[in-house]
Amino acid sequence: MSTLSEEEKNKYLKELFEFLKLPSVSADSKFSDYMNTTASWLSNELSKSGCDLVNIYETNGYPIVYGEKIINPSYPTILVYGHYDVQPPDPLELWTSPPFNPIIKKTDIHPEGAIFARGACDDKGQVFMHVKAFEQLIKKDKLNCNVKFMIEGEEEVGSENLEKFLLDNKSKLDADVILISDTGLSDLKNPTFTVGLRGLSYMEVKLTGPNRDLHSGTYGGTLANPINILSELISSLIDKKGRIAIPGFYDDVVEIEKSKRDIIEEKSIFNIQKFKNSLGLAELKGEEGYSTLERKSIRPTLDVNGIWGGYIGEGSKTVIPSEAYAKISMRLVPNQNWKKISELFKNHIKNITPETVSVEVSTHHGGNPYVTPEDFKGYESAINAYRDSFGVEPIPQKDGGSIPIVPMFESILGIKTVLMGFGLDSDAIHSPNENFGVKNFFMGIETIQNFYKHFGS
């Protein structure tokens, strides 16, 4: 139950709406001015909320906003990470309201209302929970930890400049725990607590055939069509049992005992019928021998994220394309290394590509898997914080998504991360009509305060 007054709730929603109105799309250069405006807006909010020091650090890309309040050097320090950049809003025609004009609508899932806007959940809404929780603790004179904020503007495009910032500012960023809200929970009655993330390897394949697009009547049947070849290559990457057919791909995967997997299933509140209904699907598909819950959390995957080539405009144009492209991502599990997997993928594609076309394979970005250890004080504090707010013990759960910078934090800064997300699977992040429950927003503010209470005790 939130301890915020109605006046505070209305004020925080109004401020969040200001944040969401700024179209901070990092992937599209036409929004670059808004990226800087958003960084400035956020730095002002950190100052108003109680930070004693706030700086905007320029990078080779978009700025990183840093803020801190050191109340006692001997106290524990929490480093809050988040991002102010958002996904492109396209396709705009599928939004029921403008993506950068936030509005609250009641839904079946959120009868108290949900905030509809790009970035409502990922990650502006969840970043703002931390700013307001921090403000509340200062207001109530209950801040018992030092606090540092590091909010970047390039998470949605691979955090290319974050590593250098970490290396250049290791002493400044020294802390006892990194706290991130960029994940979700099952629901508000039986919340899950994310204790692990899959890694990611994101690749692109380009096939080139003839030196120009060709008339499919004059040239059809005489040479290899790059799109046809690319389709054959892609279809060969997963076998009939749903396993990834790249030699060496599973070499480092640690198989979890069936008995332990059964315990996960028993504790989970995952409902496969609701899952199918939410996707509008009658049947699901995946690796044989594993449940849907396991496939989406503890097993590696390979998916084509985009494929293109030739003529894709309106009407018809009968050509054999000169080039064909595909973007392919692989989600990885503990003990797999994203750079090794990227090389395995690259070598395999080159080995199976016929000489009738030429091939280029490039790596976009990636990151290793991460698991929060149970013997870490941050883990215990999070469990207690959820219990205080929700009245029930949270269910530890590994998430199928990836946040590549989390293992990078540990390798560079030597700090472990706690993931306290408050979004739902239905929040449509990265999709049209992204939304975030109003109640989730306020419960997040409450639970983050409880984390401070336990971690600083």
CSV table of C-alpha atoms in Angstrom, one decimal:
chain,number,residue,atom,x,y,z
A,1,MET,CA,0.0,0.0,0.0
A,2,SER,CA,1.5,3.4,-1.0
A,3,THR,CA,2.2,5.9,1.7
A,4,LEU,CA,2.1,8.8,-0.8
A,5,SER,CA,-0.6,11.5,-0.3
A,6,GLU,CA,-2.9,12.2,-3.2
A,7,GLU,CA,-1.2,15.5,-3.7
A,8,GLU,CA,2.2,13.8,-4.0
A,9,LYS,CA,0.8,11.2,-6.4
A,10,ASN,CA,-0.7,13.9,-8.7
A,11,LYS,CA,2.5,15.9,-8.5
A,12,TYR,CA,4.7,12.9,-9.4
A,13,LEU,CA,2.4,11.9,-12.3
A,14,LYS,CA,2.5,15.4,-13.7
A,15,GLU,CA,6.3,15.4,-13.5
A,16,LEU,CA,6.6,12.0,-15.1
A,17,PHE,CA,4.4,13.2,-18.0
A,18,GLU,CA,6.8,16.1,-18.6
A,19,PHE,CA,9.6,13.4,-18.8
A,20,LEU,CA,7.6,11.3,-21.2
A,21,LYS,CA,6.7,14.2,-23.5
A,22,LEU,CA,10.4,14.5,-24.5
A,23,PRO,CA,11.0,12.2,-27.5
A,24,SER,CA,14.4,10.9,-26.5
A,25,VAL,CA,14.9,8.4,-29.3
A,26,SER,CA,18.5,7.4,-29.4
A,27,ALA,CA,18.3,5.3,-32.6
A,28,ASP,CA,17.2,8.2,-34.8
A,29,SER,CA,19.5,11.2,-35.3
A,30,LYS,CA,16.6,13.5,-36.0
A,31,PHE,CA,15.8,13.3,-32.2
A,32,SER,CA,19.3,14.3,-31.2
A,33,ASP,CA,18.4,17.7,-29.9
A,34,TYR,CA,15.7,16.1,-27.7
A,35,MET,CA,18.3,13.8,-26.2
A,36,ASN,CA,20.3,16.7,-24.8
A,37,THR,CA,17.1,18.4,-23.7
A,38,THR,CA,16.0,15.3,-21.8
A,39,ALA,CA,19.4,15.0,-20.1
A,40,SER,CA,19.2,18.6,-18.9
A,41,TRP,CA,15.6,18.0,-17.7
A,42,LEU,CA,16.7,14.9,-15.7
A,43,SER,CA,19.7,16.7,-14.2
A,44,ASN,CA,17.3,19.4,-12.9
A,45,GLU,CA,15.0,16.8,-11.4
A,46,LEU,CA,17.9,15.1,-9.6
A,47,SER,CA,18.9,18.5,-8.1
A,48,LYS,CA,15.3,19.3,-7.1
A,49,SER,CA,14.9,15.8,-5.5
A,50,GLY,CA,17.9,16.3,-3.2
A,51,CYS,CA,21.2,15.5,-5.0
A,52,ASP,CA,24.1,17.7,-3.7
A,53,LEU,CA,26.1,17.2,-6.9
A,54,VAL,CA,24.7,16.8,-10.4
A,55,ASN,CA,26.8,16.7,-13.6
A,56,ILE,CA,26.0,16.0,-17.3
A,57,TYR,CA,29.0,14.1,-18.8
A,58,GLU,CA,29.4,14.3,-22.5
A,59,THR,CA,30.4,11.2,-24.4
A,60,ASN,CA,31.0,10.4,-28.1
A,61,GLY,CA,27.3,9.7,-28.3
A,62,TYR,CA,24.6,11.0,-25.9
A,63,PRO,CA,25.2,12.4,-22.4
A,64,ILE,CA,25.3,10.5,-19.1
A,65,VAL,CA,23.5,12.2,-16.2
A,66,TYR,CA,25.2,11.7,-12.9
A,67,GLY,CA,24.0,12.8,-9.4
A,68,GLU,CA,25.0,11.9,-5.9
A,69,LYS,CA,24.2,12.6,-2.2
A,70,ILE,CA,26.8,11.4,0.2
A,71,ILE,CA,25.4,11.6,3.8
A,72,ASN,CA,28.2,9.7,5.5
A,73,PRO,CA,31.2,8.1,3.9
A,74,SER,CA,31.0,5.2,6.3
A,75,TYR,CA,27.4,4.3,5.2
A,76,PRO,CA,26.6,1.8,2.5
A,77,THR,CA,26.3,3.3,-1.0
A,78,ILE,CA,23.7,2.5,-3.6
A,79,LEU,CA,24.4,3.2,-7.3
A,80,VAL,CA,21.2,3.6,-9.3
A,81,TYR,CA,21.5,2.9,-13.0
A,82,GLY,CA,18.8,3.6,-15.7
A,83,HIS,CA,18.4,5.1,-19.1
A,84,TYR,CA,16.5,8.0,-20.4
A,85,ASP,CA,16.5,7.0,-24.1
A,86,VAL,CA,13.5,5.2,-25.6
A,87,GLN,CA,12.7,3.0,-28.5
A,88,PRO,CA,11.5,4.5,-31.8
A,89,PRO,CA,7.7,4.8,-31.7
A,90,ASP,CA,7.1,3.3,-35.1
A,91,PRO,CA,4.7,2.1,-36.5
A,92,LEU,CA,2.8,5.3,-35.4
A,93,GLU,CA,-0.5,4.2,-37.0
A,94,LEU,CA,-0.8,1.4,-34.5
A,95,TRP,CA,-0.8,3.7,-31.4
A,96,THR,CA,-4.3,4.4,-30.0
A,97,SER,CA,-2.9,7.8,-28.7
A,98,PRO,CA,0.2,9.8,-29.6
A,99,PRO,CA,3.3,8.1,-28.2
A,100,PHE,CA,4.8,11.3,-26.8
A,101,ASN,CA,1.5,12.7,-25.4
A,102,PRO,CA,1.1,10.6,-22.3
A,103,ILE,CA,-2.4,9.7,-21.2
A,104,ILE,CA,-3.9,7.5,-18.4
A,105,LYS,CA,-6.4,4.9,-19.5
A,106,LYS,CA,-8.2,2.2,-17.6
A,107,THR,CA,-7.7,-1.3,-18.8
A,108,ASP,CA,-8.7,-4.8,-17.8
A,109,ILE,CA,-5.2,-5.4,-16.5
A,110,HIS,CA,-4.9,-2.0,-14.9
A,111,PRO,CA,-8.4,-1.0,-13.6
A,112,GLU,CA,-6.8,1.9,-11.7
A,113,GLY,CA,-5.3,3.1,-14.9
A,114,ALA,CA,-2.1,2.8,-17.0
A,115,ILE,CA,0.1,5.5,-18.4
A,116,PHE,CA,0.3,5.1,-22.2
A,117,ALA,CA,3.4,6.6,-23.8
A,118,ARG,CA,6.7,5.6,-25.3
A,119,GLY,CA,9.1,5.1,-22.4
A,120,ALA,CA,6.3,4.8,-19.8
A,121,CYS,CA,7.8,1.5,-18.6
A,122,ASP,CA,11.1,1.2,-20.5
A,123,ASP,CA,12.7,3.0,-18.8
A,124,LYS,CA,11.6,6.5,-17.9
A,125,GLY,CA,8.7,5.5,-15.7
A,126,GLN,CA,11.0,3.1,-13.8
A,127,VAL,CA,13.9,5.6,-13.6
A,128,PHE,CA,11.5,8.2,-12.2
A,129,MET,CA,10.4,5.8,-9.4
A,130,HIS,CA,14.0,5.9,-8.1
A,131,VAL,CA,14.2,9.7,-8.2
A,132,LYS,CA,10.9,10.0,-6.3
A,133,ALA,CA,11.8,7.2,-3.8
A,134,PHE,CA,15.0,9.1,-3.1
A,135,GLU,CA,13.1,12.4,-2.7
A,136,GLN,CA,10.7,10.7,-0.3
A,137,LEU,CA,13.5,9.3,1.9
A,138,ILE,CA,15.0,12.8,2.2
A,139,LYS,CA,11.7,14.4,2.9
A,140,LYS,CA,10.9,11.9,5.7
A,141,ASP,CA,14.5,12.1,7.0
A,142,LYS,CA,14.9,8.3,6.4
A,143,LEU,CA,17.8,8.2,4.0
A,144,ASN,CA,20.3,5.8,5.5
A,145,CYS,CA,22.5,5.2,2.5
A,146,ASN,CA,24.7,7.3,0.2
A,147,VAL,CA,23.1,7.5,-3.3
A,148,LYS,CA,24.6,7.8,-6.7
A,149,PHE,CA,22.6,8.1,-10.0
A,150,MET,CA,24.0,7.1,-13.4
A,151,ILE,CA,21.4,7.6,-16.1
A,152,GLU,CA,22.6,7.1,-19.7
A,153,GLY,CA,21.1,7.9,-23.1
A,154,GLU,CA,22.2,5.0,-25.2
A,155,GLU,CA,20.9,1.8,-23.7
A,156,GLU,CA,18.5,1.2,-26.6
A,157,VAL,CA,21.4,1.3,-29.1
A,158,GLY,CA,23.9,-0.9,-27.2
A,159,SER,CA,25.4,1.5,-24.6
A,160,GLU,CA,28.5,2.0,-26.8
A,161,ASN,CA,30.0,4.7,-24.7
A,162,LEU,CA,29.2,3.5,-21.2
A,163,GLU,CA,32.2,1.2,-20.9
A,164,LYS,CA,34.7,4.1,-21.3
A,165,PHE,CA,32.7,6.2,-18.8
A,166,LEU,CA,32.9,3.3,-16.3
A,167,LEU,CA,36.7,2.9,-16.8
A,168,ASP,CA,37.3,6.7,-16.5
A,169,ASN,CA,35.2,7.1,-13.4
A,170,LYS,CA,35.7,3.9,-11.3
A,171,SER,CA,36.4,5.7,-8.1
A,172,LYS,CA,33.5,8.1,-8.5
A,173,LEU,CA,31.1,5.2,-9.1
A,174,ASP,CA,32.3,3.1,-6.2
A,175,ALA,CA,29.3,1.6,-4.4
A,176,ASP,CA,28.1,-1.5,-2.5
A,177,VAL,CA,25.3,-2.4,-4.9
A,178,ILE,CA,23.9,-1.4,-8.2
A,179,LEU,CA,20.1,-1.0,-8.3
A,180,ILE,CA,18.3,-1.2,-11.6
A,181,SER,CA,14.6,-1.1,-12.5
A,182,ASP,CA,14.5,-2.2,-16.1
A,183,THR,CA,12.7,-5.5,-15.7
A,184,GLY,CA,9.3,-6.6,-14.6
A,185,LEU,CA,7.2,-8.8,-12.3
A,186,SER,CA,4.4,-11.3,-12.7
A,187,ASP,CA,1.6,-9.3,-11.1
A,188,LEU,CA,0.9,-7.2,-8.0
A,189,LYS,CA,-0.6,-10.1,-6.0
A,190,ASN,CA,2.3,-12.6,-6.4
A,191,PRO,CA,5.3,-10.6,-7.5
A,192,THR,CA,8.4,-12.1,-9.0
A,193,PHE,CA,11.9,-10.8,-8.4
A,194,THR,CA,14.3,-11.0,-11.3
A,195,VAL,CA,17.5,-12.8,-10.2
A,196,GLY,CA,19.0,-13.6,-13.5
A,197,LEU,CA,19.3,-12.3,-17.1
A,198,ARG,CA,20.1,-14.0,-20.3
A,199,GLY,CA,23.1,-12.7,-22.4
A,200,LEU,CA,22.9,-11.5,-25.9
A,201,SER,CA,24.7,-11.8,-29.2
A,202,TYR,CA,23.3,-9.6,-32.0
A,203,MET,CA,24.5,-10.3,-35.5
A,204,GLU,CA,23.9,-9.2,-39.1
A,205,VAL,CA,24.3,-11.3,-42.3
A,206,LYS,CA,24.6,-9.8,-45.8
A,207,LEU,CA,24.6,-12.0,-48.9
A,208,THR,CA,25.6,-10.6,-52.3
A,209,GLY,CA,24.9,-12.3,-55.6
A,210,PRO,CA,24.9,-10.5,-58.9
A,211,ASN,CA,26.4,-7.0,-59.2
A,212,ARG,CA,23.0,-5.5,-59.7
A,213,ASP,CA,19.3,-6.3,-59.4
A,214,LEU,CA,18.3,-8.4,-62.4
A,215,HIS,CA,15.1,-9.1,-64.4
A,216,SER,CA,13.7,-12.3,-63.0
A,217,GLY,CA,12.4,-13.4,-66.4
A,218,THR,CA,15.7,-12.8,-68.3
A,219,TYR,CA,17.9,-14.2,-65.6
A,220,GLY,CA,15.7,-16.4,-63.5
A,221,GLY,CA,17.0,-20.0,-63.2
A,222,THR,CA,20.5,-19.1,-64.2
A,223,LEU,CA,22.0,-18.0,-60.9
A,224,ALA,CA,21.5,-18.1,-57.1
A,225,ASN,CA,19.0,-15.7,-55.6
A,226,PRO,CA,20.5,-14.2,-52.4
A,227,ILE,CA,17.1,-14.1,-50.7
A,228,ASN,CA,16.5,-17.8,-51.5
A,229,ILE,CA,20.0,-18.7,-50.2
A,230,LEU,CA,19.6,-16.6,-47.1
A,231,SER,CA,16.2,-18.3,-46.4
A,232,GLU,CA,17.9,-21.7,-46.7
A,233,LEU,CA,20.7,-20.7,-44.3
A,234,ILE,CA,18.4,-19.4,-41.7
A,235,SER,CA,16.1,-22.4,-41.8
A,236,SER,CA,19.1,-24.6,-41.2
A,237,LEU,CA,20.1,-22.8,-37.9
A,238,ILE,CA,17.5,-24.6,-35.8
A,239,ASP,CA,16.9,-28.3,-36.1
A,240,LYS,CA,13.5,-30.2,-36.0
A,241,LYS,CA,13.9,-30.6,-32.2
A,242,GLY,CA,14.2,-26.8,-31.7
A,243,ARG,CA,18.0,-27.0,-31.0
A,244,ILE,CA,20.4,-24.5,-32.4
A,245,ALA,CA,22.5,-26.2,-35.0
A,246,ILE,CA,25.7,-24.2,-34.7
A,247,PRO,CA,28.7,-26.5,-33.8
A,248,GLY,CA,29.9,-25.8,-30.3
A,249,PHE,CA,26.9,-23.6,-29.4
A,250,TYR,CA,25.9,-25.7,-26.3
A,251,ASP,CA,29.5,-26.6,-25.1
A,252,ASP,CA,29.4,-24.2,-22.2
A,253,VAL,CA,25.7,-24.4,-21.2
A,254,VAL,CA,25.3,-25.8,-17.7
A,255,GLU,CA,22.3,-28.1,-17.7
A,256,ILE,CA,20.0,-27.7,-14.7
A,257,GLU,CA,18.9,-30.9,-13.1
A,258,LYS,CA,15.3,-31.9,-13.8
A,259,SER,CA,14.5,-31.9,-10.1
A,260,LYS,CA,15.5,-28.3,-9.7
A,261,ARG,CA,13.6,-27.3,-12.9
A,262,ASP,CA,10.5,-29.0,-11.4
A,263,ILE,CA,10.9,-26.8,-8.3
A,264,ILE,CA,11.0,-23.7,-10.4
A,265,GLU,CA,7.8,-24.8,-12.2
A,266,GLU,CA,6.0,-25.6,-8.9
A,267,LYS,CA,6.8,-22.1,-7.5
A,268,SER,CA,6.0,-20.3,-10.6
A,269,ILE,CA,2.5,-18.7,-11.2
A,270,PHE,CA,3.2,-18.8,-15.0
A,271,ASN,CA,-0.1,-19.7,-16.8
A,272,ILE,CA,0.6,-21.1,-20.3
A,273,GLN,CA,-3.0,-20.6,-21.5
A,274,LYS,CA,-3.0,-16.9,-20.5
A,275,PHE,CA,0.4,-16.6,-22.2
A,276,LYS,CA,-1.0,-18.1,-25.4
A,277,ASN,CA,-4.1,-16.0,-25.2
A,278,SER,CA,-2.1,-12.8,-24.8
A,279,LEU,CA,-0.3,-13.6,-28.0
A,280,GLY,CA,-3.3,-14.7,-30.0
A,281,LEU,CA,-1.8,-18.1,-30.6
A,282,ALA,CA,-3.3,-21.5,-30.4
A,283,GLU,CA,0.0,-23.4,-30.1
A,284,LEU,CA,3.6,-22.7,-29.1
A,285,LYS,CA,6.9,-24.0,-30.4
A,286,GLY,CA,10.4,-24.4,-29.0
A,287,GLU,CA,13.1,-26.7,-27.9
A,288,GLU,CA,12.0,-30.2,-27.1
A,289,GLY,CA,12.3,-31.5,-23.6
A,290,TYR,CA,11.7,-28.1,-22.0
A,291,SER,CA,8.6,-26.3,-20.8
A,292,THR,CA,7.5,-22.9,-22.2
A,293,LEU,CA,8.7,-21.2,-18.9
A,294,GLU,CA,12.1,-22.8,-19.2
A,295,ARG,CA,12.4,-21.9,-22.9
A,296,LYS,CA,11.7,-18.3,-22.1
A,297,SER,CA,14.1,-18.0,-19.2
A,298,ILE,CA,16.9,-20.7,-18.7
A,299,ARG,CA,17.5,-21.9,-22.3
A,300,PRO,CA,19.4,-20.2,-25.1
A,301,THR,CA,17.6,-19.1,-28.2
A,302,LEU,CA,18.2,-17.9,-31.8
A,303,ASP,CA,15.7,-15.6,-33.6
A,304,VAL,CA,15.6,-13.7,-36.8
A,305,ASN,CA,14.7,-10.1,-35.9
A,306,GLY,CA,14.6,-8.7,-39.5
A,307,ILE,CA,15.1,-9.9,-43.0
A,308,TRP,CA,15.0,-7.8,-46.2
A,309,GLY,CA,16.2,-7.5,-49.8
A,310,GLY,CA,14.9,-6.9,-53.3
A,311,TYR,CA,11.7,-5.0,-53.9
A,312,ILE,CA,9.5,-4.4,-50.9
A,313,GLY,CA,7.5,-1.4,-52.1
A,314,GLU,CA,3.8,-1.3,-53.2
A,315,GLY,CA,2.8,-3.2,-56.2
A,316,SER,CA,5.2,-5.6,-58.1
A,317,LYS,CA,8.7,-5.4,-59.5
A,318,THR,CA,10.0,-8.7,-60.8
A,319,VAL,CA,13.7,-8.7,-59.8
A,320,ILE,CA,16.3,-11.0,-58.6
A,321,PRO,CA,18.0,-8.9,-55.9
A,322,SER,CA,21.7,-8.2,-55.7
A,323,GLU,CA,21.7,-8.4,-51.9
A,324,ALA,CA,19.8,-9.9,-49.0
A,325,TYR,CA,20.1,-9.1,-45.3
A,326,ALA,CA,19.1,-10.5,-41.9
A,327,LYS,CA,19.5,-9.4,-38.3
A,328,ILE,CA,19.7,-12.4,-35.9
A,329,SER,CA,19.9,-12.4,-32.1
A,330,MET,CA,20.8,-15.2,-29.8
A,331,ARG,CA,19.9,-15.1,-26.1
A,332,LEU,CA,22.5,-16.8,-23.9
A,333,VAL,CA,22.4,-18.5,-20.5
A,334,PRO,CA,25.0,-18.6,-17.7
A,335,ASN,CA,28.5,-19.8,-18.6
A,336,GLN,CA,28.0,-18.8,-22.3
A,337,ASN,CA,30.3,-16.0,-23.5
A,338,TRP,CA,28.7,-13.7,-26.0
A,339,LYS,CA,32.0,-13.0,-27.9
A,340,LYS,CA,32.7,-16.7,-28.3
A,341,ILE,CA,29.1,-17.3,-29.5
A,342,SER,CA,29.4,-14.5,-32.0
A,343,GLU,CA,32.5,-16.0,-33.5
A,344,LEU,CA,30.9,-19.5,-33.6
A,345,PHE,CA,28.0,-17.9,-35.4
A,346,LYS,CA,30.2,-16.0,-37.8
A,347,ASN,CA,32.3,-19.1,-38.7
A,348,HIS,CA,29.3,-21.3,-39.1
A,349,ILE,CA,27.5,-18.9,-41.5
A,350,LYS,CA,30.7,-18.6,-43.6
A,351,ASN,CA,31.1,-22.4,-43.7
A,352,ILE,CA,27.6,-23.1,-44.9
A,353,THR,CA,27.3,-20.3,-47.4
A,354,PRO,CA,27.6,-21.7,-51.0
A,355,GLU,CA,30.1,-20.1,-53.4
A,356,THR,CA,27.2,-18.9,-55.6
A,357,VAL,CA,27.0,-15.8,-53.3
A,358,SER,CA,29.5,-13.9,-51.1
A,359,VAL,CA,28.8,-13.4,-47.4
A,360,GLU,CA,29.6,-10.8,-44.8
A,361,VAL,CA,28.8,-11.4,-41.1
A,362,SER,CA,29.1,-8.5,-38.6
A,363,THR,CA,28.5,-8.2,-34.8
A,364,HIS,CA,26.3,-5.4,-33.6
A,365,HIS,CA,26.6,-5.8,-29.9
A,366,GLY,CA,26.1,-8.2,-27.1
A,367,GLY,CA,26.6,-9.0,-23.4
A,368,ASN,CA,27.0,-11.9,-21.1
A,369,PRO,CA,24.4,-13.5,-18.8
A,370,TYR,CA,24.1,-12.5,-15.2
A,371,VAL,CA,22.8,-14.0,-12.0
A,372,THR,CA,22.4,-12.2,-8.6
A,373,PRO,CA,23.9,-14.4,-5.9
A,374,GLU,CA,21.6,-15.5,-3.0
A,375,ASP,CA,24.3,-14.8,-0.4
A,376,PHE,CA,24.5,-11.2,-1.3
A,377,LYS,CA,23.0,-8.6,1.1
A,378,GLY,CA,21.3,-6.8,-1.9
A,379,TYR,CA,19.4,-10.1,-2.7
A,380,GLU,CA,18.2,-10.4,0.9
A,381,SER,CA,17.3,-6.7,1.1
A,382,ALA,CA,15.2,-7.0,-2.1
A,383,ILE,CA,13.3,-10.0,-0.9
A,384,ASN,CA,12.5,-8.1,2.3
A,385,ALA,CA,11.5,-5.0,0.4
A,386,TYR,CA,9.1,-6.8,-1.8
A,387,ARG,CA,7.6,-8.6,1.3
A,388,ASP,CA,7.1,-5.3,3.1
A,389,SER,CA,5.3,-3.7,0.1
A,390,PHE,CA,3.3,-6.5,-1.3
A,391,GLY,CA,2.7,-8.5,1.9
A,392,VAL,CA,3.9,-11.8,0.3
A,393,GLU,CA,7.3,-13.4,-0.3
A,394,PRO,CA,8.4,-12.6,-3.9
A,395,ILE,CA,9.2,-15.5,-6.2
A,396,PRO,CA,12.9,-15.4,-7.5
A,397,GLN,CA,12.8,-15.8,-11.3
A,398,LYS,CA,15.3,-15.7,-14.1
A,399,ASP,CA,14.3,-13.3,-16.9
A,400,GLY,CA,14.6,-14.1,-20.6
A,401,GLY,CA,15.7,-10.6,-21.5
A,402,SER,CA,19.1,-9.2,-21.5
A,403,ILE,CA,20.7,-6.1,-20.0
A,404,PRO,CA,24.3,-6.4,-21.4
A,405,ILE,CA,25.7,-3.7,-19.2
A,406,VAL,CA,24.9,-5.6,-16.0
A,407,PRO,CA,27.8,-8.1,-16.3
A,408,MET,CA,30.0,-5.3,-17.5
A,409,PHE,CA,29.3,-3.4,-14.2
A,410,GLU,CA,30.7,-6.4,-12.3
A,411,SER,CA,33.7,-6.9,-14.5
A,412,ILE,CA,34.8,-3.2,-14.4
A,413,LEU,CA,33.4,-1.8,-11.1
A,414,GLY,CA,33.4,-5.1,-9.2
A,415,ILE,CA,29.9,-4.4,-8.0
A,416,LYS,CA,26.9,-6.8,-8.0
A,417,THR,CA,23.5,-5.8,-9.3
A,418,VAL,CA,20.0,-6.1,-7.9
A,419,LEU,CA,17.2,-6.0,-10.5
A,420,MET,CA,13.9,-4.6,-9.1
A,421,GLY,CA,11.5,-4.2,-12.0
A,422,PHE,CA,7.8,-3.3,-11.7
A,423,GLY,CA,6.5,-3.6,-15.3
A,424,LEU,CA,4.3,-6.4,-16.6
A,425,ASP,CA,4.6,-8.6,-19.7
A,426,SER,CA,1.6,-6.8,-21.1
A,427,ASP,CA,3.2,-3.4,-20.9
A,428,ALA,CA,4.1,-3.6,-24.7
A,429,ILE,CA,7.6,-2.2,-24.3
A,430,HIS,CA,9.3,-1.7,-27.7
A,431,SER,CA,5.8,-2.0,-29.3
A,432,PRO,CA,3.0,0.4,-30.0
A,433,ASN,CA,0.9,1.4,-27.0
A,434,GLU,CA,3.6,0.9,-24.4
A,435,ASN,CA,2.1,1.5,-21.0
A,436,PHE,CA,2.9,1.3,-17.3
A,437,GLY,CA,0.3,0.7,-14.5
A,438,VAL,CA,-0.2,3.7,-12.2
A,439,LYS,CA,-0.4,1.4,-9.3
A,440,ASN,CA,2.9,-0.3,-10.4
A,441,PHE,CA,4.5,3.1,-10.5
A,442,PHE,CA,3.6,4.0,-7.0
A,443,MET,CA,4.3,0.5,-5.7
A,444,GLY,CA,7.8,0.8,-7.2
A,445,ILE,CA,8.4,4.0,-5.3
A,446,GLU,CA,7.3,2.3,-2.1
A,447,THR,CA,9.4,-0.9,-2.6
A,448,ILE,CA,12.6,1.0,-3.5
A,449,GLN,CA,12.3,2.9,-0.2
A,450,ASN,CA,12.0,-0.4,1.6
A,451,PHE,CA,15.1,-1.6,-0.1
A,452,TYR,CA,17.0,1.3,1.2
A,453,LYS,CA,15.6,0.6,4.7
A,454,HIS,CA,16.9,-2.9,4.7
A,455,PHE,CA,20.2,-2.4,2.8
A,456,GLY,CA,21.2,0.5,5.0
A,457,SER,CA,20.3,-1.2,8.3
